[in-house]
Amino acid sequence: MGRARGQPEGAARRAAEDVLDILEVRGIDIPEAVRGRVTDCDDPEILRHWHRRAVTAPTAAKIFEDE
């Protein structure tokens, strides 16, 4: 049981890391508030949405627009 619960949490953590990695690779500054919001999120759909936005967003905060 513990393993099954840990897998979604691990997937969410990895998805959050991916969002932050994209922003870092693009050279975009990531304020602590943005970093915290991304790493605290455990909803895969939201993280996927932010991941897609991170590819083109001009600032880290712009990944949250329209929410």
Short mmCIF file of N, CA, C and O in Angstrom, two decimals:
data_model
loop_
_atom_site.label_atom_id
_atom_site.label_comp_id
_atom_site.label_asym_id
_atom_site.label_seq_id
_atom_site.Cartn_x
_atom_site.Cartn_y
_atom_site.Cartn_z
N MET A 1 0.81 -1.20 0.00
CA MET A 1 0.00 0.00 0.00
C MET A 1 0.85 1.26 0.00
O MET A 1 0.57 2.18 -0.72
N GLY A 2 1.87 1.31 0.84
CA GLY A 2 2.72 2.49 0.90
C GLY A 2 3.37 2.80 -0.42
O GLY A 2 3.50 3.94 -0.82
N ARG A 3 3.76 1.76 -1.14
CA ARG A 3 4.39 1.96 -2.43
C ARG A 3 3.41 2.58 -3.43
O ARG A 3 3.76 3.47 -4.18
N ALA A 4 2.19 2.11 -3.45
CA ALA A 4 1.20 2.64 -4.37
C ALA A 4 0.94 4.12 -4.10
O ALA A 4 0.79 4.91 -5.02
N ARG A 5 0.89 4.47 -2.82
CA ARG A 5 0.67 5.88 -2.47
C ARG A 5 1.87 6.72 -2.85
O ARG A 5 1.74 7.86 -3.25
N GLY A 6 3.06 6.17 -2.72
CA GLY A 6 4.27 6.92 -3.01
C GLY A 6 4.49 7.18 -4.47
O GLY A 6 5.12 8.16 -4.85
N GLN A 7 3.97 6.34 -5.35
CA GLN A 7 4.18 6.53 -6.78
C GLN A 7 3.56 7.81 -7.31
O GLN A 7 4.23 8.57 -8.00
N PRO A 8 2.29 8.10 -7.01
CA PRO A 8 1.74 9.36 -7.48
C PRO A 8 2.47 10.57 -6.89
O PRO A 8 2.69 11.57 -7.58
N GLU A 9 2.86 10.46 -5.62
CA GLU A 9 3.59 11.56 -5.00
C GLU A 9 4.93 11.75 -5.70
O GLU A 9 5.37 12.87 -5.94
N GLY A 10 5.60 10.65 -6.02
CA GLY A 10 6.87 10.72 -6.72
C GLY A 10 6.71 11.29 -8.12
O GLY A 10 7.54 12.06 -8.59
N ALA A 11 5.62 10.92 -8.79
CA ALA A 11 5.35 11.43 -10.13
C ALA A 11 5.10 12.94 -10.08
O ALA A 11 5.57 13.69 -10.94
N ALA A 12 4.36 13.39 -9.07
CA ALA A 12 4.09 14.82 -8.93
C ALA A 12 5.37 15.58 -8.63
O ALA A 12 5.62 16.65 -9.19
N ARG A 13 6.21 15.00 -7.79
CA ARG A 13 7.49 15.65 -7.46
C ARG A 13 8.35 15.77 -8.72
O ARG A 13 8.94 16.80 -8.99
N ARG A 14 8.38 14.71 -9.52
CA ARG A 14 9.18 14.72 -10.76
C ARG A 14 8.60 15.75 -11.74
O ARG A 14 9.34 16.48 -12.39
N ALA A 15 7.29 15.82 -11.84
CA ALA A 15 6.65 16.78 -12.74
C ALA A 15 6.97 18.21 -12.31
O ALA A 15 7.24 19.08 -13.15
N ALA A 16 6.96 18.46 -11.01
CA ALA A 16 7.30 19.79 -10.50
C ALA A 16 8.76 20.12 -10.82
O ALA A 16 9.07 21.24 -11.23
N GLU A 17 9.64 19.14 -10.65
CA GLU A 17 11.05 19.35 -10.98
C GLU A 17 11.21 19.67 -12.47
O GLU A 17 12.03 20.51 -12.85
N ASP A 18 10.43 19.01 -13.31
CA ASP A 18 10.50 19.26 -14.75
C ASP A 18 10.09 20.70 -15.08
O ASP A 18 10.71 21.35 -15.92
N VAL A 19 9.04 21.18 -14.44
CA VAL A 19 8.60 22.56 -14.66
C VAL A 19 9.73 23.52 -14.29
O VAL A 19 10.08 24.42 -15.07
N LEU A 20 10.32 23.32 -13.14
CA LEU A 20 11.40 24.20 -12.68
C LEU A 20 12.64 24.07 -13.56
O LEU A 20 13.30 25.06 -13.86
N ASP A 21 12.93 22.85 -14.02
CA ASP A 21 14.08 22.63 -14.90
C ASP A 21 13.94 23.42 -16.20
O ASP A 21 14.90 24.02 -16.67
N ILE A 22 12.75 23.40 -16.77
CA ILE A 22 12.53 24.13 -18.02
C ILE A 22 12.82 25.61 -17.81
O ILE A 22 13.51 26.24 -18.61
N LEU A 23 12.29 26.16 -16.74
CA LEU A 23 12.51 27.58 -16.47
C LEU A 23 14.00 27.87 -16.26
O LEU A 23 14.53 28.85 -16.79
N GLU A 24 14.68 26.99 -15.52
CA GLU A 24 16.11 27.18 -15.27
C GLU A 24 16.93 27.11 -16.55
O GLU A 24 17.80 27.95 -16.79
N VAL A 25 16.65 26.13 -17.39
CA VAL A 25 17.37 25.97 -18.65
C VAL A 25 17.16 27.18 -19.55
O VAL A 25 18.08 27.60 -20.26
N ARG A 26 15.98 27.75 -19.48
CA ARG A 26 15.69 28.94 -20.28
C ARG A 26 16.30 30.20 -19.67
O ARG A 26 16.22 31.27 -20.27
N GLY A 27 16.89 30.08 -18.49
CA GLY A 27 17.52 31.23 -17.86
C GLY A 27 16.54 32.17 -17.18
O GLY A 27 16.85 33.33 -16.94
N ILE A 28 15.39 31.66 -16.85
CA ILE A 28 14.36 32.48 -16.21
C ILE A 28 14.51 32.39 -14.70
O ILE A 28 14.62 31.30 -14.13
N ASP A 29 14.53 33.55 -14.05
CA ASP A 29 14.62 33.62 -12.60
C ASP A 29 13.37 33.01 -11.98
O ASP A 29 12.25 33.26 -12.45
N ILE A 30 13.56 32.20 -10.95
CA ILE A 30 12.44 31.55 -10.28
C ILE A 30 12.37 32.04 -8.84
O ILE A 30 13.13 31.60 -7.98
N PRO A 31 11.45 32.98 -8.58
CA PRO A 31 11.29 33.46 -7.20
C PRO A 31 10.86 32.32 -6.28
O PRO A 31 10.24 31.34 -6.70
N GLU A 32 11.18 32.44 -5.00
CA GLU A 32 10.84 31.40 -4.03
C GLU A 32 9.33 31.13 -3.99
O GLU A 32 8.91 29.99 -3.80
N ALA A 33 8.52 32.17 -4.16
CA ALA A 33 7.06 31.97 -4.15
C ALA A 33 6.63 31.05 -5.28
O ALA A 33 5.77 30.18 -5.10
N VAL A 34 7.22 31.23 -6.45
CA VAL A 34 6.89 30.37 -7.60
C VAL A 34 7.41 28.96 -7.35
O VAL A 34 6.69 27.97 -7.54
N ARG A 35 8.65 28.87 -6.90
CA ARG A 35 9.25 27.55 -6.63
C ARG A 35 8.38 26.78 -5.61
O ARG A 35 8.08 25.60 -5.79
N GLY A 36 7.95 27.46 -4.57
CA GLY A 36 7.12 26.83 -3.55
C GLY A 36 5.77 26.39 -4.08
O GLY A 36 5.31 25.29 -3.77
N ARG A 37 5.16 27.22 -4.87
CA ARG A 37 3.84 26.87 -5.43
C ARG A 37 3.94 25.64 -6.33
O ARG A 37 3.09 24.75 -6.28
N VAL A 38 5.01 25.59 -7.13
CA VAL A 38 5.18 24.45 -8.04
C VAL A 38 5.48 23.18 -7.24
O VAL A 38 4.88 22.14 -7.47
N THR A 39 6.40 23.26 -6.29
CA THR A 39 6.78 22.06 -5.55
C THR A 39 5.68 21.59 -4.59
O THR A 39 5.63 20.41 -4.27
N ASP A 40 4.81 22.49 -4.17
CA ASP A 40 3.71 22.11 -3.28
C ASP A 40 2.53 21.48 -4.02
O ASP A 40 1.68 20.86 -3.41
N CYS A 41 2.50 21.65 -5.33
CA CYS A 41 1.37 21.13 -6.13
C CYS A 41 1.49 19.62 -6.27
O CYS A 41 2.55 19.09 -6.59
N ASP A 42 0.38 18.92 -6.07
CA ASP A 42 0.36 17.47 -6.25
C ASP A 42 -0.69 17.04 -7.28
O ASP A 42 -1.03 15.87 -7.38
N ASP A 43 -1.17 17.99 -8.05
CA ASP A 43 -2.17 17.70 -9.08
C ASP A 43 -1.47 17.55 -10.43
O ASP A 43 -0.95 18.52 -10.98
N PRO A 44 -1.45 16.35 -11.00
CA PRO A 44 -0.73 16.13 -12.25
C PRO A 44 -1.24 16.96 -13.43
O PRO A 44 -0.46 17.36 -14.29
N GLU A 45 -2.53 17.22 -13.46
CA GLU A 45 -3.08 18.03 -14.56
C GLU A 45 -2.59 19.48 -14.49
O GLU A 45 -2.26 20.08 -15.50
N ILE A 46 -2.58 20.02 -13.30
CA ILE A 46 -2.09 21.39 -13.13
C ILE A 46 -0.60 21.44 -13.48
O ILE A 46 -0.16 22.35 -14.19
N LEU A 47 0.15 20.47 -12.99
CA LEU A 47 1.59 20.46 -13.28
C LEU A 47 1.85 20.31 -14.77
O LEU A 47 2.75 20.94 -15.31
N ARG A 48 1.04 19.53 -15.46
CA ARG A 48 1.19 19.39 -16.90
C ARG A 48 0.92 20.72 -17.60
O ARG A 48 1.63 21.12 -18.52
N HIS A 49 -0.10 21.40 -17.14
CA HIS A 49 -0.45 22.72 -17.69
C HIS A 49 0.71 23.70 -17.49
O HIS A 49 1.11 24.41 -18.42
N TRP A 50 1.25 23.74 -16.28
CA TRP A 50 2.37 24.62 -15.99
C TRP A 50 3.61 24.23 -16.80
O TRP A 50 4.36 25.08 -17.25
N HIS A 51 3.81 22.93 -16.99
CA HIS A 51 4.94 22.43 -17.78
C HIS A 51 4.87 22.99 -19.20
O HIS A 51 5.87 23.49 -19.73
N ARG A 52 3.71 22.91 -19.80
CA ARG A 52 3.54 23.43 -21.16
C ARG A 52 3.77 24.94 -21.22
O ARG A 52 4.38 25.45 -22.15
N ARG A 53 3.28 25.63 -20.22
CA ARG A 53 3.47 27.08 -20.19
C ARG A 53 4.92 27.48 -19.95
O ARG A 53 5.38 28.51 -20.43
N ALA A 54 5.65 26.67 -19.20
CA ALA A 54 7.04 26.97 -18.88
C ALA A 54 7.91 27.02 -20.13
O ALA A 54 8.94 27.69 -20.15
N VAL A 55 7.49 26.36 -21.18
CA VAL A 55 8.26 26.32 -22.42
C VAL A 55 8.32 27.70 -23.08
O VAL A 55 9.33 28.05 -23.68
N THR A 56 7.27 28.49 -22.94
CA THR A 56 7.22 29.78 -23.64
C THR A 56 7.03 30.99 -22.72
O THR A 56 7.13 32.13 -23.20
N ALA A 57 6.75 30.79 -21.47
CA ALA A 57 6.46 31.91 -20.56
C ALA A 57 7.66 32.85 -20.45
O ALA A 57 8.79 32.40 -20.29
N PRO A 58 7.41 34.17 -20.52
CA PRO A 58 8.51 35.12 -20.41
C PRO A 58 9.04 35.28 -18.98
O PRO A 58 10.17 35.70 -18.78
N THR A 59 8.21 34.94 -17.99
CA THR A 59 8.64 34.96 -16.58
C THR A 59 8.07 33.73 -15.90
O THR A 59 7.09 33.13 -16.38
N ALA A 60 8.65 33.37 -14.77
CA ALA A 60 8.17 32.21 -14.04
C ALA A 60 6.72 32.38 -13.60
O ALA A 60 5.91 31.45 -13.66
N ALA A 61 6.38 33.57 -13.16
CA ALA A 61 5.01 33.82 -12.66
C ALA A 61 3.96 33.67 -13.76
O ALA A 61 2.80 33.37 -13.48
N LYS A 62 4.35 33.84 -15.02
CA LYS A 62 3.39 33.75 -16.13
C LYS A 62 2.85 32.34 -16.33
O LYS A 62 1.83 32.17 -16.99
N ILE A 63 3.50 31.31 -15.77
CA ILE A 63 2.95 29.96 -15.92
C ILE A 63 1.62 29.82 -15.18
O ILE A 63 0.85 28.93 -15.48
N PHE A 64 1.34 30.73 -14.26
CA PHE A 64 0.10 30.68 -13.48
C PHE A 64 -1.01 31.54 -14.05
O PHE A 64 -2.10 31.58 -13.50
N GLU A 65 -0.78 32.23 -15.14
CA GLU A 65 -1.79 33.12 -15.71
C GLU A 65 -3.08 32.37 -16.02
O GLU A 65 -3.05 31.19 -16.36
N ASP A 66 -4.17 33.06 -15.96
CA ASP A 66 -5.50 32.51 -16.26
C ASP A 66 -5.96 31.51 -15.22
O ASP A 66 -6.75 30.62 -15.52
N GLU A 67 -5.49 31.62 -14.00
CA GLU A 67 -5.95 30.71 -12.95
C GLU A 67 -6.76 31.45 -11.93
O GLU A 67 -6.60 32.53 -11.62
#
